[in-house]
Short mmCIF file of C-alpha atoms in Angstrom, two decimals:
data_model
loop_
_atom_site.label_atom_id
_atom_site.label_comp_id
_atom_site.label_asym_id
_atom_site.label_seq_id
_atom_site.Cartn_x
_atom_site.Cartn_y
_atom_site.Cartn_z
CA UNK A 1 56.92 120.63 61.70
CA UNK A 2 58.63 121.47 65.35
CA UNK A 3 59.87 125.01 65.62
CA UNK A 4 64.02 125.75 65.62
CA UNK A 5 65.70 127.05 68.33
CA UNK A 6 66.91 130.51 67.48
CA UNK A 7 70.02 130.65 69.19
CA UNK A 8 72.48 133.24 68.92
CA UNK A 9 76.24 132.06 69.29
CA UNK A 10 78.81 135.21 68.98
CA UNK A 11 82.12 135.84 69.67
CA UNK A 12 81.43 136.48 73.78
CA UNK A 13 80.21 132.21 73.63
CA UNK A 14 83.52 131.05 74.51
CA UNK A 15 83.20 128.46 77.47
CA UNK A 16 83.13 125.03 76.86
CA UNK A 17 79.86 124.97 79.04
CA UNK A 18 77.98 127.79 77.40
CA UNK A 19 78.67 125.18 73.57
CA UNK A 20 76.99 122.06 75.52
CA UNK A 21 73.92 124.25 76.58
CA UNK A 22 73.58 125.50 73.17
CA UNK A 23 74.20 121.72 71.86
CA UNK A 24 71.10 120.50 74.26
CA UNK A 25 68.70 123.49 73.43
CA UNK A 26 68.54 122.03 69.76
CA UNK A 27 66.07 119.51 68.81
CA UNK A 28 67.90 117.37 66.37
CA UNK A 29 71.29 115.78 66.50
CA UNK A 30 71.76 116.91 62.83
CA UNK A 31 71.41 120.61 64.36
CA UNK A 32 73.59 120.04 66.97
CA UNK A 33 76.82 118.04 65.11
CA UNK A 34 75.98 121.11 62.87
CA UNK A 35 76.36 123.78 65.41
CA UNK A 36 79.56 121.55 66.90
CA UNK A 37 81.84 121.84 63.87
CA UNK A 38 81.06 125.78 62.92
CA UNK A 39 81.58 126.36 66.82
CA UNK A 40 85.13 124.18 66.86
CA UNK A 41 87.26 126.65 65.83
CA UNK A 42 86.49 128.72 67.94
CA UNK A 43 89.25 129.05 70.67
CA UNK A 44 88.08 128.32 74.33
CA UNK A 45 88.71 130.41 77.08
CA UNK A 46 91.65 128.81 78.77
CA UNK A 47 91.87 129.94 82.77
CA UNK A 48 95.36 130.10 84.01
CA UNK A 49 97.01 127.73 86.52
CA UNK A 50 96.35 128.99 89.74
CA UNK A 51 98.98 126.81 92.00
CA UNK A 52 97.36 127.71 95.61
CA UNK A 53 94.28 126.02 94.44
CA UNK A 54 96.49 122.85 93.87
CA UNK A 55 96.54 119.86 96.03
CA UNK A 56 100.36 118.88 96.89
CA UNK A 57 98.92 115.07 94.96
CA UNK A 58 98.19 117.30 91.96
CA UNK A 59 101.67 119.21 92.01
CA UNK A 60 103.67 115.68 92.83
CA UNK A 61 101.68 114.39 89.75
CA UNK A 62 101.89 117.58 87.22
CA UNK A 63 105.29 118.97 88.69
CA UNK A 64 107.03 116.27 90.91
CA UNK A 65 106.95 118.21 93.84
CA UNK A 66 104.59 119.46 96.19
CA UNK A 67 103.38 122.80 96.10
CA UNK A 68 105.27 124.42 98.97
CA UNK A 69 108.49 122.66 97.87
CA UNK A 70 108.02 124.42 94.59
CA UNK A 71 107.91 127.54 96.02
CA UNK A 72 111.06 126.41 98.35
CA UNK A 73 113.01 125.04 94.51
CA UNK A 74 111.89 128.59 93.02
CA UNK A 75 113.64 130.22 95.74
CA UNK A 76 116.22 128.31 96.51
CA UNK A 77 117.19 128.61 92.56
CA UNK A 78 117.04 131.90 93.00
CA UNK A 79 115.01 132.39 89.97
CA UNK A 80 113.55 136.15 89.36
CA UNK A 81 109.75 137.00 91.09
CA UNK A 82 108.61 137.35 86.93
CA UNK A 83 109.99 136.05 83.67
CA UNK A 84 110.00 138.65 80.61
CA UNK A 85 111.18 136.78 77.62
CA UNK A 86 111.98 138.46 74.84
CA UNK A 87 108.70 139.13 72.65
CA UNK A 88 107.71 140.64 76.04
CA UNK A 89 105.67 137.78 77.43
CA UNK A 90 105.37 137.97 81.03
CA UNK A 91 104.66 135.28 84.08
CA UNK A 92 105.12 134.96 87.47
CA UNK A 93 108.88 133.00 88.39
CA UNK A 94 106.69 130.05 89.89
CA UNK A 95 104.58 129.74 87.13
CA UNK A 96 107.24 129.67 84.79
CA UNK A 97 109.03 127.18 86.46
CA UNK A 98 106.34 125.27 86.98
CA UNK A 99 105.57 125.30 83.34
CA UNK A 100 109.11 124.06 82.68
CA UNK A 101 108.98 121.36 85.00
CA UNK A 102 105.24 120.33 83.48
CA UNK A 103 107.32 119.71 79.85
CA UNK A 104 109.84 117.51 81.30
CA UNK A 105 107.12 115.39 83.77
CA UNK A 106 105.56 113.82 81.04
CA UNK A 107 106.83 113.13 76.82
CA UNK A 108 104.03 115.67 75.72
CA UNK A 109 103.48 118.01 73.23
CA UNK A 110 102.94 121.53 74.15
CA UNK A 111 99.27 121.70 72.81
CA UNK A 112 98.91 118.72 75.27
CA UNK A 113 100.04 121.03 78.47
CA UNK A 114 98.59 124.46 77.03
CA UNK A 115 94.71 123.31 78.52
CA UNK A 116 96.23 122.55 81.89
CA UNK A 117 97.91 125.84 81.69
CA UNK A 118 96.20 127.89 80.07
CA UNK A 119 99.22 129.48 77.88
CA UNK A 120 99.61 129.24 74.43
CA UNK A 121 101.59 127.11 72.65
CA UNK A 122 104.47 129.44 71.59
CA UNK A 123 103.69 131.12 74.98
CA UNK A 124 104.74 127.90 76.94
CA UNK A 125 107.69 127.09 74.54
CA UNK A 126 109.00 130.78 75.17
CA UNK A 127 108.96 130.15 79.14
CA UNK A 128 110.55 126.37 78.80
CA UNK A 129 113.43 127.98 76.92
CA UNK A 130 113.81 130.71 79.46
CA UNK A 131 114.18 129.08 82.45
CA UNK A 132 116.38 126.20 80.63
CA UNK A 133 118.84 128.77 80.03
CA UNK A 134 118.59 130.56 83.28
CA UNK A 135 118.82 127.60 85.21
CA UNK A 136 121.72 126.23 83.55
CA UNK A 137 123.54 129.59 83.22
CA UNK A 138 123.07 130.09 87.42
CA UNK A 139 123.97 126.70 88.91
CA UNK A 140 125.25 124.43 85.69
CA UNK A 141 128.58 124.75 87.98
CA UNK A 142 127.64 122.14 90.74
CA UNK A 143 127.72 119.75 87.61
CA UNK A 144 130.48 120.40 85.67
CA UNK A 145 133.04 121.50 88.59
CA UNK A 146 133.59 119.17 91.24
CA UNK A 147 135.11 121.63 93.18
CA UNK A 148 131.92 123.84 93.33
CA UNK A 149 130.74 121.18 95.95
CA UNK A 150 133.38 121.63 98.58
CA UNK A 151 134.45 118.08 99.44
CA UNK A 152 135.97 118.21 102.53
CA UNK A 153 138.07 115.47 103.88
CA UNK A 154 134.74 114.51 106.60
CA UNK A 155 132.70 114.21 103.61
CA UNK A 156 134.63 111.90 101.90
CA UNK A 157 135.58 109.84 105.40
CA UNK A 158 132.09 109.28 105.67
CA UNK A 159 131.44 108.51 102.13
CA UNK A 160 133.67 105.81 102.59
CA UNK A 161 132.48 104.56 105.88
CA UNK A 162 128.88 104.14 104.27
CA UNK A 163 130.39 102.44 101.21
CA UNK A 164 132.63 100.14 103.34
CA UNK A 165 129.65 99.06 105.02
CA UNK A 166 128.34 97.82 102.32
CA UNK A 167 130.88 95.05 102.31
CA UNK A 168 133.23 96.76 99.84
CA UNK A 169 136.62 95.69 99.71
CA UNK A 170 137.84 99.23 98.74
CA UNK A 171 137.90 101.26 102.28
CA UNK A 172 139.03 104.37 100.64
CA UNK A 173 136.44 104.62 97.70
CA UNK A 174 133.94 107.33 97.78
CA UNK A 175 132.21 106.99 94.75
CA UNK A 176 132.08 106.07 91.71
CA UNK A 177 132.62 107.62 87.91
CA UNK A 178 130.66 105.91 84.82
CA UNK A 179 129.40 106.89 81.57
CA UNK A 180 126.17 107.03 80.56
CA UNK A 181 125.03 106.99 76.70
CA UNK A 182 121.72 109.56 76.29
CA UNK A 183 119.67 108.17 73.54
CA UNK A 184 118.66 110.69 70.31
CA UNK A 185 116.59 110.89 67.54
CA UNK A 186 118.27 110.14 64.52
CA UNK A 187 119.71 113.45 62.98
CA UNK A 188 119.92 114.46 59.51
CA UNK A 189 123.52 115.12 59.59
CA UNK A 190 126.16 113.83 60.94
CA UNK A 191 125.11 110.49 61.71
CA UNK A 192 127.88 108.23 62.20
CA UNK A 193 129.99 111.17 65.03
CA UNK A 194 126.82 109.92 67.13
CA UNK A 195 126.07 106.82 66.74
CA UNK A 196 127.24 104.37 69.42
CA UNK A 197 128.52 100.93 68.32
CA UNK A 198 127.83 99.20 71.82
CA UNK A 199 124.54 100.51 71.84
CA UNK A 200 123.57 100.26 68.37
CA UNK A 201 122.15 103.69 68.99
CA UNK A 202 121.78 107.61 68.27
CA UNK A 203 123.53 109.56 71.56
CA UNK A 204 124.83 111.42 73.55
CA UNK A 205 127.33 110.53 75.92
CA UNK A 206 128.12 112.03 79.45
CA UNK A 207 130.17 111.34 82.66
CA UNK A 208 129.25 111.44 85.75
CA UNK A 209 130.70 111.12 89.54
CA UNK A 210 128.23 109.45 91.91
CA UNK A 211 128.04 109.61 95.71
CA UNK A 212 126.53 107.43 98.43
CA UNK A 213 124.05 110.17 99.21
CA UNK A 214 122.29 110.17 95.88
CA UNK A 215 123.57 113.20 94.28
CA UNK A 216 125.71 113.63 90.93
CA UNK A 217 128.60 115.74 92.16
CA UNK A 218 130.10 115.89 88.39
CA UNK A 219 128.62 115.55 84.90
CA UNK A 220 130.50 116.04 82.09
CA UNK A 221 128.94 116.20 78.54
CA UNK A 222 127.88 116.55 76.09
CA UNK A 223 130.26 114.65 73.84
CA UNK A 224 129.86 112.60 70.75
CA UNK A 225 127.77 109.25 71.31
CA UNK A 226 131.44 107.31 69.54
CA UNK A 227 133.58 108.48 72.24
CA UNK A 228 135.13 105.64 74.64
CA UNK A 229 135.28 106.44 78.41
CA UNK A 230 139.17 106.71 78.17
CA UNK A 231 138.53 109.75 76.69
CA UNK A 232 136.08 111.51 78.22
CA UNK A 233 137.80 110.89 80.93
CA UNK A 234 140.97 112.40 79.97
CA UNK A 235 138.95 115.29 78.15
CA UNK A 236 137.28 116.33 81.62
CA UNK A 237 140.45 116.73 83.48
CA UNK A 238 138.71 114.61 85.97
CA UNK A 239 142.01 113.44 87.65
CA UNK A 240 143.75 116.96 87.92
CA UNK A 241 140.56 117.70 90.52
CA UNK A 242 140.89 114.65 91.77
CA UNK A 243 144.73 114.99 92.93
CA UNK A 244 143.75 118.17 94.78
CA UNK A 245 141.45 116.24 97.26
CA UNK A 246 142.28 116.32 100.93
CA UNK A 247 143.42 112.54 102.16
CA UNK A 248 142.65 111.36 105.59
CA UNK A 249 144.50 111.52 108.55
CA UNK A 250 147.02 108.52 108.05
CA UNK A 251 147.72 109.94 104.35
CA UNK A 252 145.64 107.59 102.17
CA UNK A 253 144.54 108.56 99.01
CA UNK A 254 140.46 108.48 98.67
CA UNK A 255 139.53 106.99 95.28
CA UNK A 256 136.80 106.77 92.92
CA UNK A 257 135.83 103.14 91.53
CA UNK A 258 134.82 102.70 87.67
CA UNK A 259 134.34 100.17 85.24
CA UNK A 260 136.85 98.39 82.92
CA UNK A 261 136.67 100.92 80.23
CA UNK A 262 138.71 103.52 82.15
CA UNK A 263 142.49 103.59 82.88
CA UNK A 264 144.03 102.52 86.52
CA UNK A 265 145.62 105.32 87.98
CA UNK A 266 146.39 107.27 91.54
CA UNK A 267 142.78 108.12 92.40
CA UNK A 268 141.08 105.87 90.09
CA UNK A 269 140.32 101.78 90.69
CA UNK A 270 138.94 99.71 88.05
CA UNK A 271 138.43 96.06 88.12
CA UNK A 272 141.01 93.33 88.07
CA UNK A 273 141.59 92.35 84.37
CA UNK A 274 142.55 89.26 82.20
CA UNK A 275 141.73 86.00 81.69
CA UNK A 276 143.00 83.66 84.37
CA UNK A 277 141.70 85.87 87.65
CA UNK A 278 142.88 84.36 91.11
CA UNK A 279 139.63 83.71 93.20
CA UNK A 280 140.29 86.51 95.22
CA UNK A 281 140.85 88.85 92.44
CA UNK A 282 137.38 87.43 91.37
CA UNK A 283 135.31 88.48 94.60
CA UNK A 284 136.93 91.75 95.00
CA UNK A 285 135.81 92.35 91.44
CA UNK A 286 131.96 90.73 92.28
CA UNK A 287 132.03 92.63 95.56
CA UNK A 288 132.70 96.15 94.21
CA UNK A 289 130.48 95.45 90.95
CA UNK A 290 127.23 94.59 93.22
CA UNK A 291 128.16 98.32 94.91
CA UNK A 292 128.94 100.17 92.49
CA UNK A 293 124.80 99.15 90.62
CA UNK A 294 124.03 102.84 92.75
CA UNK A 295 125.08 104.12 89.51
CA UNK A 296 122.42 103.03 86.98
CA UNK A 297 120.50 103.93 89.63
CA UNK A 298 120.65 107.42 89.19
CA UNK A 299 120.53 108.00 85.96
CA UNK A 300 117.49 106.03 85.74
CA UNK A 301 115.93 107.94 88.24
CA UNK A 302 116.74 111.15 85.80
CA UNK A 303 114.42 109.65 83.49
CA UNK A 304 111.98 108.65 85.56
CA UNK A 305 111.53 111.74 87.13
CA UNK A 306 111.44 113.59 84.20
CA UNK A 307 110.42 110.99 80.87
CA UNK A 308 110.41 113.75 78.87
CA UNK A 309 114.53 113.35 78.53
CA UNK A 310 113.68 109.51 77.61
CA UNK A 311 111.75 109.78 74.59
CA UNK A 312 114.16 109.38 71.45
CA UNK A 313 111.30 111.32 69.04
CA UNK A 314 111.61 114.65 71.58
CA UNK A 315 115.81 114.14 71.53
CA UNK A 316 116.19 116.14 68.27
CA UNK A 317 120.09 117.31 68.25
CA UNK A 318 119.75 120.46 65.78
CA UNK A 319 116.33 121.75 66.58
CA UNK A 320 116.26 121.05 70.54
CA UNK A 321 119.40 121.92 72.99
CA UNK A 322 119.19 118.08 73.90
CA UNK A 323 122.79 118.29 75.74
CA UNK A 324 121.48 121.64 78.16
CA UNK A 325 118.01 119.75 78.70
CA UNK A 326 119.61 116.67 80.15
CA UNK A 327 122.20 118.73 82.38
CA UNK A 328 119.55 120.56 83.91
CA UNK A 329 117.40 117.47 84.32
CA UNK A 330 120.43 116.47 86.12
CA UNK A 331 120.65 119.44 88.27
CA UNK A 332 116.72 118.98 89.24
CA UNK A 333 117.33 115.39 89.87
CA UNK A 334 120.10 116.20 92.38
CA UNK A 335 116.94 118.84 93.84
CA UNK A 336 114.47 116.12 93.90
CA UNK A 337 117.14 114.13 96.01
CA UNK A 338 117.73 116.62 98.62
CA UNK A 339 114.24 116.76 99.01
CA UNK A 340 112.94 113.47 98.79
CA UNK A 341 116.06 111.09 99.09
CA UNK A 342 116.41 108.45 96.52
CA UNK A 343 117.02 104.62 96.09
CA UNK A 344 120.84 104.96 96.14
CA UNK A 345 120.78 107.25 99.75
CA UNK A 346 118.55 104.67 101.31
CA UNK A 347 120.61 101.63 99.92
CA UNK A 348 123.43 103.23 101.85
CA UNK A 349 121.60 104.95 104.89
CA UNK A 350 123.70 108.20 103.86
CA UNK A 351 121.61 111.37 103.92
CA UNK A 352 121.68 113.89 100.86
CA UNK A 353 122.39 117.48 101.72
CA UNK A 354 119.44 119.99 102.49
CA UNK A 355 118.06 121.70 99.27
CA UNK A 356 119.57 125.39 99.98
CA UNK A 357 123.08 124.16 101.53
CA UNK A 358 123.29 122.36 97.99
CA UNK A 359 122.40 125.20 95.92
CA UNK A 360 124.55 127.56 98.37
CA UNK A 361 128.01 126.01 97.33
CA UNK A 362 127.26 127.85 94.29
CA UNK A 363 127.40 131.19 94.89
#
């Protein structure tokens, strides 16, 4: 009868390494599935992120931006040098907001990020919710004023120019306003206020401004997933701001260009309407659709950036702030742009502002 391996496993056996040499010292696999359940429960040391030992592949994978343009975003937010949330759990700014950035990367638990990070799970959820509401609190302005962005009458000549360009009848458009429905989970209460009958869908609904450079220079929302675009629109006091922009040199008005579903006014265009369109009424209306496609562009690249804000199941309207997540998701987007550029500030060879002259116009 072959001798057992007396092996002693106490509480200083933590590592996952030190559990496979004690698996492989045993001579049966009986011994050793035996040894593997008692040992399960047993929490593993978890090592925390260390971001200098990083590649800038790994932080454009886990984060979405390389690791010395995190350290740039942390700064350029202004965020503080350490987070202290309230139980008194502490972590260095960076880490933090990498940790936030981590949750919105990828539709994952937070026992699925806790290994990479080596924070617990109410740890992590503690530090998501902290720099949420700092984030939003210090720059949430850029999105919901459109003054905060200080469009002078040169930065809306050139919007123009670029948009022009683009064979656009309009000459004086320089951008254009749409509404975007943010899908939910189904809530428990008050079903029907957000349930959308084009979409056939649980949302949330925003407005947003878009410019040729890529950036969101308005977002209005949250509002109820029923409302029409009418009246957001009129809700937003969208057109108040927009009366108070500078025209150009020979007087003319610059305009924003939206679909159908809004009204025609002073500083807003929508498309010719009716049945019996002349032809010409028809190709301005073809022209300024196959522009105006920037749009979708950007909000898909919100959830492609971060997937996290896609996934209906994570949405949950009374247990999540689903509203603040996608605003800030917004705000990062706009970051990721001045960074990196995007699909819209290619399409119209118009360069996005530098990361700290964006974040500037807030203070």
């Amino acid at each position: 009868m072959p001798t057992k391996t007396k092996i002693k496993f106490n509480e200083k056996t933590k590592t996952t390494d030190e559990i496979l040499a004690l698996l492989d010292e045993y001579e049966s696999d009986e011994e050793a599935i035996l040894l593997y359940h008692m040992t399960k429960a047993i929490p593993v040391t978890k090592a925390r992120m260390n971001l200098n030992e990083m590649t800038d592949s790994d932080c454009l994978l886990y984060f979405r931006f390389s690791r010395d343009d995190l350290f740039h975003l942390h700064s350029a937010l202004r965020l503080p040098s350490v987070i202290i949330c309230k139980n008194g759990s502490r972590s260095l700014g960076i880490d933090a907001l990498c940790i936030f950035l981590r949750r919105l990367v990828y539709p994952n638990r937070l026992d699925d990020i806790s290994v990479l990070l080596g924070r617990t799970k109410s740890e992590l959820s503690r530090f998501v919710h902290e720099i949420l509401n700092i984030i939003y609190n210090s720059h949430s302005k850029l999105l919901s004023n459109i003054d905060e962005i200080k469009l002078t009458r040169e930065k809306l000549k050139l919007f123009s120019q670029v948009i022009t360009a683009k064979d656009a009848p309009l000459t004086n458009c320089w951008g254009f306003i749409h509404g975007t429905e943010h899908p939910i989970c189904r809530p428990k209460k008050h079903q029907r206020v957000v349930f959308s009958d084009r979409k056939r869908t649980h949302c949330l609904k925003f407005q947003s401004v878009v410019t040729p450079d890529g950036m969101i220079a308005n977002l209005f929302g949250p509002l109820e997933g029923r409302r029409h675009d009418s009246g957001m629109l009129r809700e937003s006091n969208l057109l108040e701001h927009l009366a108070e922009l500078p025209c150009s040199e020979s007087g003319t008005q610059f305009v924003l260009y939206g679909v159908s579903g809004y009204p025609l006014r002073q500083h807003l265009i929508t498309p010719f309407r009716g049945a019996s369109l002349t032809p010409e009424q028809q190709e301005f209306n073809s022209r300024m659709s196959s522009v105006r496609e920037c749009v979708e562009w950007v909000f898909g690249k919100i959830v492609q950036t971060f997937p996290f804000l896609d996934l209906k199941k994570n949405c949950k309207l009374f247990l999540q702030p689903v509203g603040k997540l996608y605003i800030v998701g917004a705000l990062l987007t706009n970051c990721h742009t001045c960074l990196y550029g995007s699909a819209t500030s290619d399409y119209f060879n118009c360069l996005p502002p530098k990361l700290d002259k964006y974040l500037e116009c807030n203070q």
